[in-house]
Amino acid sequence: MTKNLEYRVQRLEDIDAVKKVIATAGRWFDRAEMTAAPEDAAKFYDSLFVSGGVMEFPFGVWGPKREHIIDELSNFSKTIDWSLHHYTNQEVELNEDLSIATYHAIEIIPILINDTATWMFVENESELHKINGEWKIYRYGIIDFKAVENAATSWAKFEQNPRAWLFS
């Protein structure tokens, strides 16, 4: 073993802390999408993101200005009655000095959007930075997603996405 026990324990604690930050982000998404309130979007950003942090989606980037993320999240949420973000197949990679984490997961999100019950299947690849001993989101990255309405009679076809972690 090349790393001492203290380093290995710290690494495990950091992996757990990163997963908790993302789980908290999911709960804030649920709240902000339900209320569409700029105050909730602001609390989401202020409590979890580094200054200048961004949110990346296949359809564009929100940020790095705080106000941009708050406005976009609030506006996006106006057609959403509720959502429940679930993160599965979670993996966390840490750099050598345990200051930067890459988080991979599949999100499964039941959501009532535009009065339609929908399932979203999302591939998340985010980057977090450890600042003053606390993990914060630098980039919340959605690199692929599919949506299936509950009334659908078939599932969406998933194409191989070369940007997706699954195929890299």
PDB file of C-alpha atoms in Angstrom, residues 44-146:
ATOM      1  CA  PHE A  44     -29.743  26.311  -3.980  1.00  0.00           C
ATOM      2  CA  TYR A  45     -26.881  28.184  -5.654  1.00  0.00           C
ATOM      3  CA  ASP A  46     -25.525  29.957  -2.574  1.00  0.00           C
ATOM      4  CA  SER A  47     -25.405  26.854  -0.389  1.00  0.00           C
ATOM      5  CA  LEU A  48     -23.855  24.441  -2.896  1.00  0.00           C
ATOM      6  CA  PHE A  49     -21.838  26.231  -5.598  1.00  0.00           C
ATOM      7  CA  VAL A  50     -18.453  27.900  -5.749  1.00  0.00           C
ATOM      8  CA  SER A  51     -18.572  31.528  -6.803  1.00  0.00           C
ATOM      9  CA  GLY A  52     -18.733  31.436 -10.585  1.00  0.00           C
ATOM     10  CA  GLY A  53     -20.009  27.849 -10.665  1.00  0.00           C
ATOM     11  CA  VAL A  54     -22.006  26.762 -13.701  1.00  0.00           C
ATOM     12  CA  MET A  55     -24.703  24.342 -14.744  1.00  0.00           C
ATOM     13  CA  GLU A  56     -24.174  22.662 -18.118  1.00  0.00           C
ATOM     14  CA  PHE A  57     -26.890  20.960 -20.142  1.00  0.00           C
ATOM     15  CA  PRO A  58     -27.102  19.613 -23.692  1.00  0.00           C
ATOM     16  CA  PHE A  59     -29.206  22.720 -24.468  1.00  0.00           C
ATOM     17  CA  GLY A  60     -26.816  25.290 -22.961  1.00  0.00           C
ATOM     18  CA  VAL A  61     -24.947  26.664 -19.965  1.00  0.00           C
ATOM     19  CA  TRP A  62     -26.354  28.549 -17.001  1.00  0.00           C
ATOM     20  CA  GLY A  63     -23.837  30.814 -15.297  1.00  0.00           C
ATOM     21  CA  PRO A  64     -21.179  31.638 -14.357  1.00  0.00           C
ATOM     22  CA  LYS A  65     -23.044  34.630 -12.999  1.00  0.00           C
ATOM     23  CA  ARG A  66     -25.144  33.762  -9.937  1.00  0.00           C
ATOM     24  CA  GLU A  67     -28.099  35.801 -11.203  1.00  0.00           C
ATOM     25  CA  HIS A  68     -28.117  33.921 -14.507  1.00  0.00           C
ATOM     26  CA  ILE A  69     -28.498  30.560 -12.766  1.00  0.00           C
ATOM     27  CA  ILE A  70     -31.209  31.911 -10.449  1.00  0.00           C
ATOM     28  CA  ASP A  71     -33.178  33.388 -13.369  1.00  0.00           C
ATOM     29  CA  GLU A  72     -32.826  30.302 -15.569  1.00  0.00           C
ATOM     30  CA  LEU A  73     -33.768  27.844 -12.815  1.00  0.00           C
ATOM     31  CA  SER A  74     -36.767  29.938 -11.757  1.00  0.00           C
ATOM     32  CA  ASN A  75     -38.015  30.334 -15.329  1.00  0.00           C
ATOM     33  CA  PHE A  76     -37.384  26.680 -16.218  1.00  0.00           C
ATOM     34  CA  SER A  77     -39.373  25.630 -13.138  1.00  0.00           C
ATOM     35  CA  LYS A  78     -42.541  27.574 -13.960  1.00  0.00           C
ATOM     36  CA  THR A  79     -44.040  24.608 -15.851  1.00  0.00           C
ATOM     37  CA  ILE A  80     -43.041  22.036 -13.206  1.00  0.00           C
ATOM     38  CA  ASP A  81     -45.443  21.026 -10.427  1.00  0.00           C
ATOM     39  CA  TRP A  82     -42.977  18.670  -8.729  1.00  0.00           C
ATOM     40  CA  SER A  83     -39.914  16.501  -9.277  1.00  0.00           C
ATOM     41  CA  LEU A  84     -37.957  13.898  -7.299  1.00  0.00           C
ATOM     42  CA  HIS A  85     -34.277  13.587  -8.225  1.00  0.00           C
ATOM     43  CA  HIS A  86     -32.717  10.161  -7.576  1.00  0.00           C
ATOM     44  CA  TYR A  87     -29.020   9.470  -8.174  1.00  0.00           C
ATOM     45  CA  THR A  88     -27.943   5.921  -9.005  1.00  0.00           C
ATOM     46  CA  ASN A  89     -24.717   4.200 -10.132  1.00  0.00           C
ATOM     47  CA  GLN A  90     -22.697   6.873  -8.359  1.00  0.00           C
ATOM     48  CA  GLU A  91     -18.934   7.019  -8.807  1.00  0.00           C
ATOM     49  CA  VAL A  92     -16.552   9.644  -7.498  1.00  0.00           C
ATOM     50  CA  GLU A  93     -13.023  10.165  -8.756  1.00  0.00           C
ATOM     51  CA  LEU A  94     -10.659  12.337  -6.705  1.00  0.00           C
ATOM     52  CA  ASN A  95      -7.424  13.969  -7.752  1.00  0.00           C
ATOM     53  CA  GLU A  96      -4.228  13.109  -5.871  1.00  0.00           C
ATOM     54  CA  ASP A  97      -4.427  15.935  -3.314  1.00  0.00           C
ATOM     55  CA  LEU A  98      -8.165  15.356  -2.708  1.00  0.00           C
ATOM     56  CA  SER A  99      -9.171  18.859  -3.814  1.00  0.00           C
ATOM     57  CA  ILE A 100     -11.129  18.156  -7.022  1.00  0.00           C
ATOM     58  CA  ALA A 101     -13.795  15.506  -7.539  1.00  0.00           C
ATOM     59  CA  THR A 102     -15.481  14.236 -10.669  1.00  0.00           C
ATOM     60  CA  TYR A 103     -18.914  12.822  -9.921  1.00  0.00           C
ATOM     61  CA  HIS A 104     -20.669  10.383 -12.271  1.00  0.00           C
ATOM     62  CA  ALA A 105     -24.227   9.125 -11.853  1.00  0.00           C
ATOM     63  CA  ILE A 106     -27.447   8.310 -13.595  1.00  0.00           C
ATOM     64  CA  GLU A 107     -30.344  10.449 -12.416  1.00  0.00           C
ATOM     65  CA  ILE A 108     -33.844   9.058 -12.522  1.00  0.00           C
ATOM     66  CA  ILE A 109     -36.383  11.833 -12.122  1.00  0.00           C
ATOM     67  CA  PRO A 110     -40.134  11.374 -12.001  1.00  0.00           C
ATOM     68  CA  ILE A 111     -41.477  14.841 -12.773  1.00  0.00           C
ATOM     69  CA  LEU A 112     -44.830  16.499 -13.424  1.00  0.00           C
ATOM     70  CA  ILE A 113     -44.015  19.004 -16.148  1.00  0.00           C
ATOM     71  CA  ASN A 114     -46.551  20.813 -18.315  1.00  0.00           C
ATOM     72  CA  ASP A 115     -49.252  18.770 -16.526  1.00  0.00           C
ATOM     73  CA  THR A 116     -47.690  15.581 -17.899  1.00  0.00           C
ATOM     74  CA  ALA A 117     -46.278  12.771 -15.786  1.00  0.00           C
ATOM     75  CA  THR A 118     -42.784  12.212 -17.173  1.00  0.00           C
ATOM     76  CA  TRP A 119     -39.743  10.095 -16.395  1.00  0.00           C
ATOM     77  CA  MET A 120     -36.359  11.672 -17.058  1.00  0.00           C
ATOM     78  CA  PHE A 121     -33.217   9.578 -17.389  1.00  0.00           C
ATOM     79  CA  VAL A 122     -30.165  11.786 -17.053  1.00  0.00           C
ATOM     80  CA  GLU A 123     -26.427  11.215 -17.172  1.00  0.00           C
ATOM     81  CA  ASN A 124     -24.688  13.471 -14.674  1.00  0.00           C
ATOM     82  CA  GLU A 125     -20.994  14.303 -14.819  1.00  0.00           C
ATOM     83  CA  SER A 126     -20.187  17.092 -12.388  1.00  0.00           C
ATOM     84  CA  GLU A 127     -17.037  18.617 -10.946  1.00  0.00           C
ATOM     85  CA  LEU A 128     -16.714  19.685  -7.321  1.00  0.00           C
ATOM     86  CA  HIS A 129     -13.922  21.584  -5.588  1.00  0.00           C
ATOM     87  CA  LYS A 130     -12.919  21.367  -1.949  1.00  0.00           C
ATOM     88  CA  ILE A 131     -12.675  24.899  -0.561  1.00  0.00           C
ATOM     89  CA  ASN A 132     -11.717  25.492   3.066  1.00  0.00           C
ATOM     90  CA  GLY A 133     -12.509  21.865   3.828  1.00  0.00           C
ATOM     91  CA  GLU A 134     -15.981  21.968   2.232  1.00  0.00           C
ATOM     92  CA  TRP A 135     -17.043  20.431  -1.083  1.00  0.00           C
ATOM     93  CA  LYS A 136     -18.796  22.825  -3.491  1.00  0.00           C
ATOM     94  CA  ILE A 137     -20.103  22.376  -7.020  1.00  0.00           C
ATOM     95  CA  TYR A 138     -17.899  23.944  -9.683  1.00  0.00           C
ATOM     96  CA  ARG A 139     -19.822  22.456 -12.610  1.00  0.00           C
ATOM     97  CA  TYR A 140     -23.131  20.625 -12.366  1.00  0.00           C
ATOM     98  CA  GLY A 141     -23.022  18.779 -15.665  1.00  0.00           C
ATOM     99  CA  ILE A 142     -25.827  17.000 -17.452  1.00  0.00           C
ATOM    100  CA  ILE A 143     -24.301  15.404 -20.516  1.00  0.00           C
ATOM    101  CA  ASP A 144     -27.316  13.463 -21.759  1.00  0.00           C
ATOM    102  CA  PHE A 145     -30.990  13.021 -20.945  1.00  0.00           C
ATOM    103  CA  LYS A 146     -34.089  11.337 -22.237  1.00  0.00           C
TER     104      LYS A 146
END
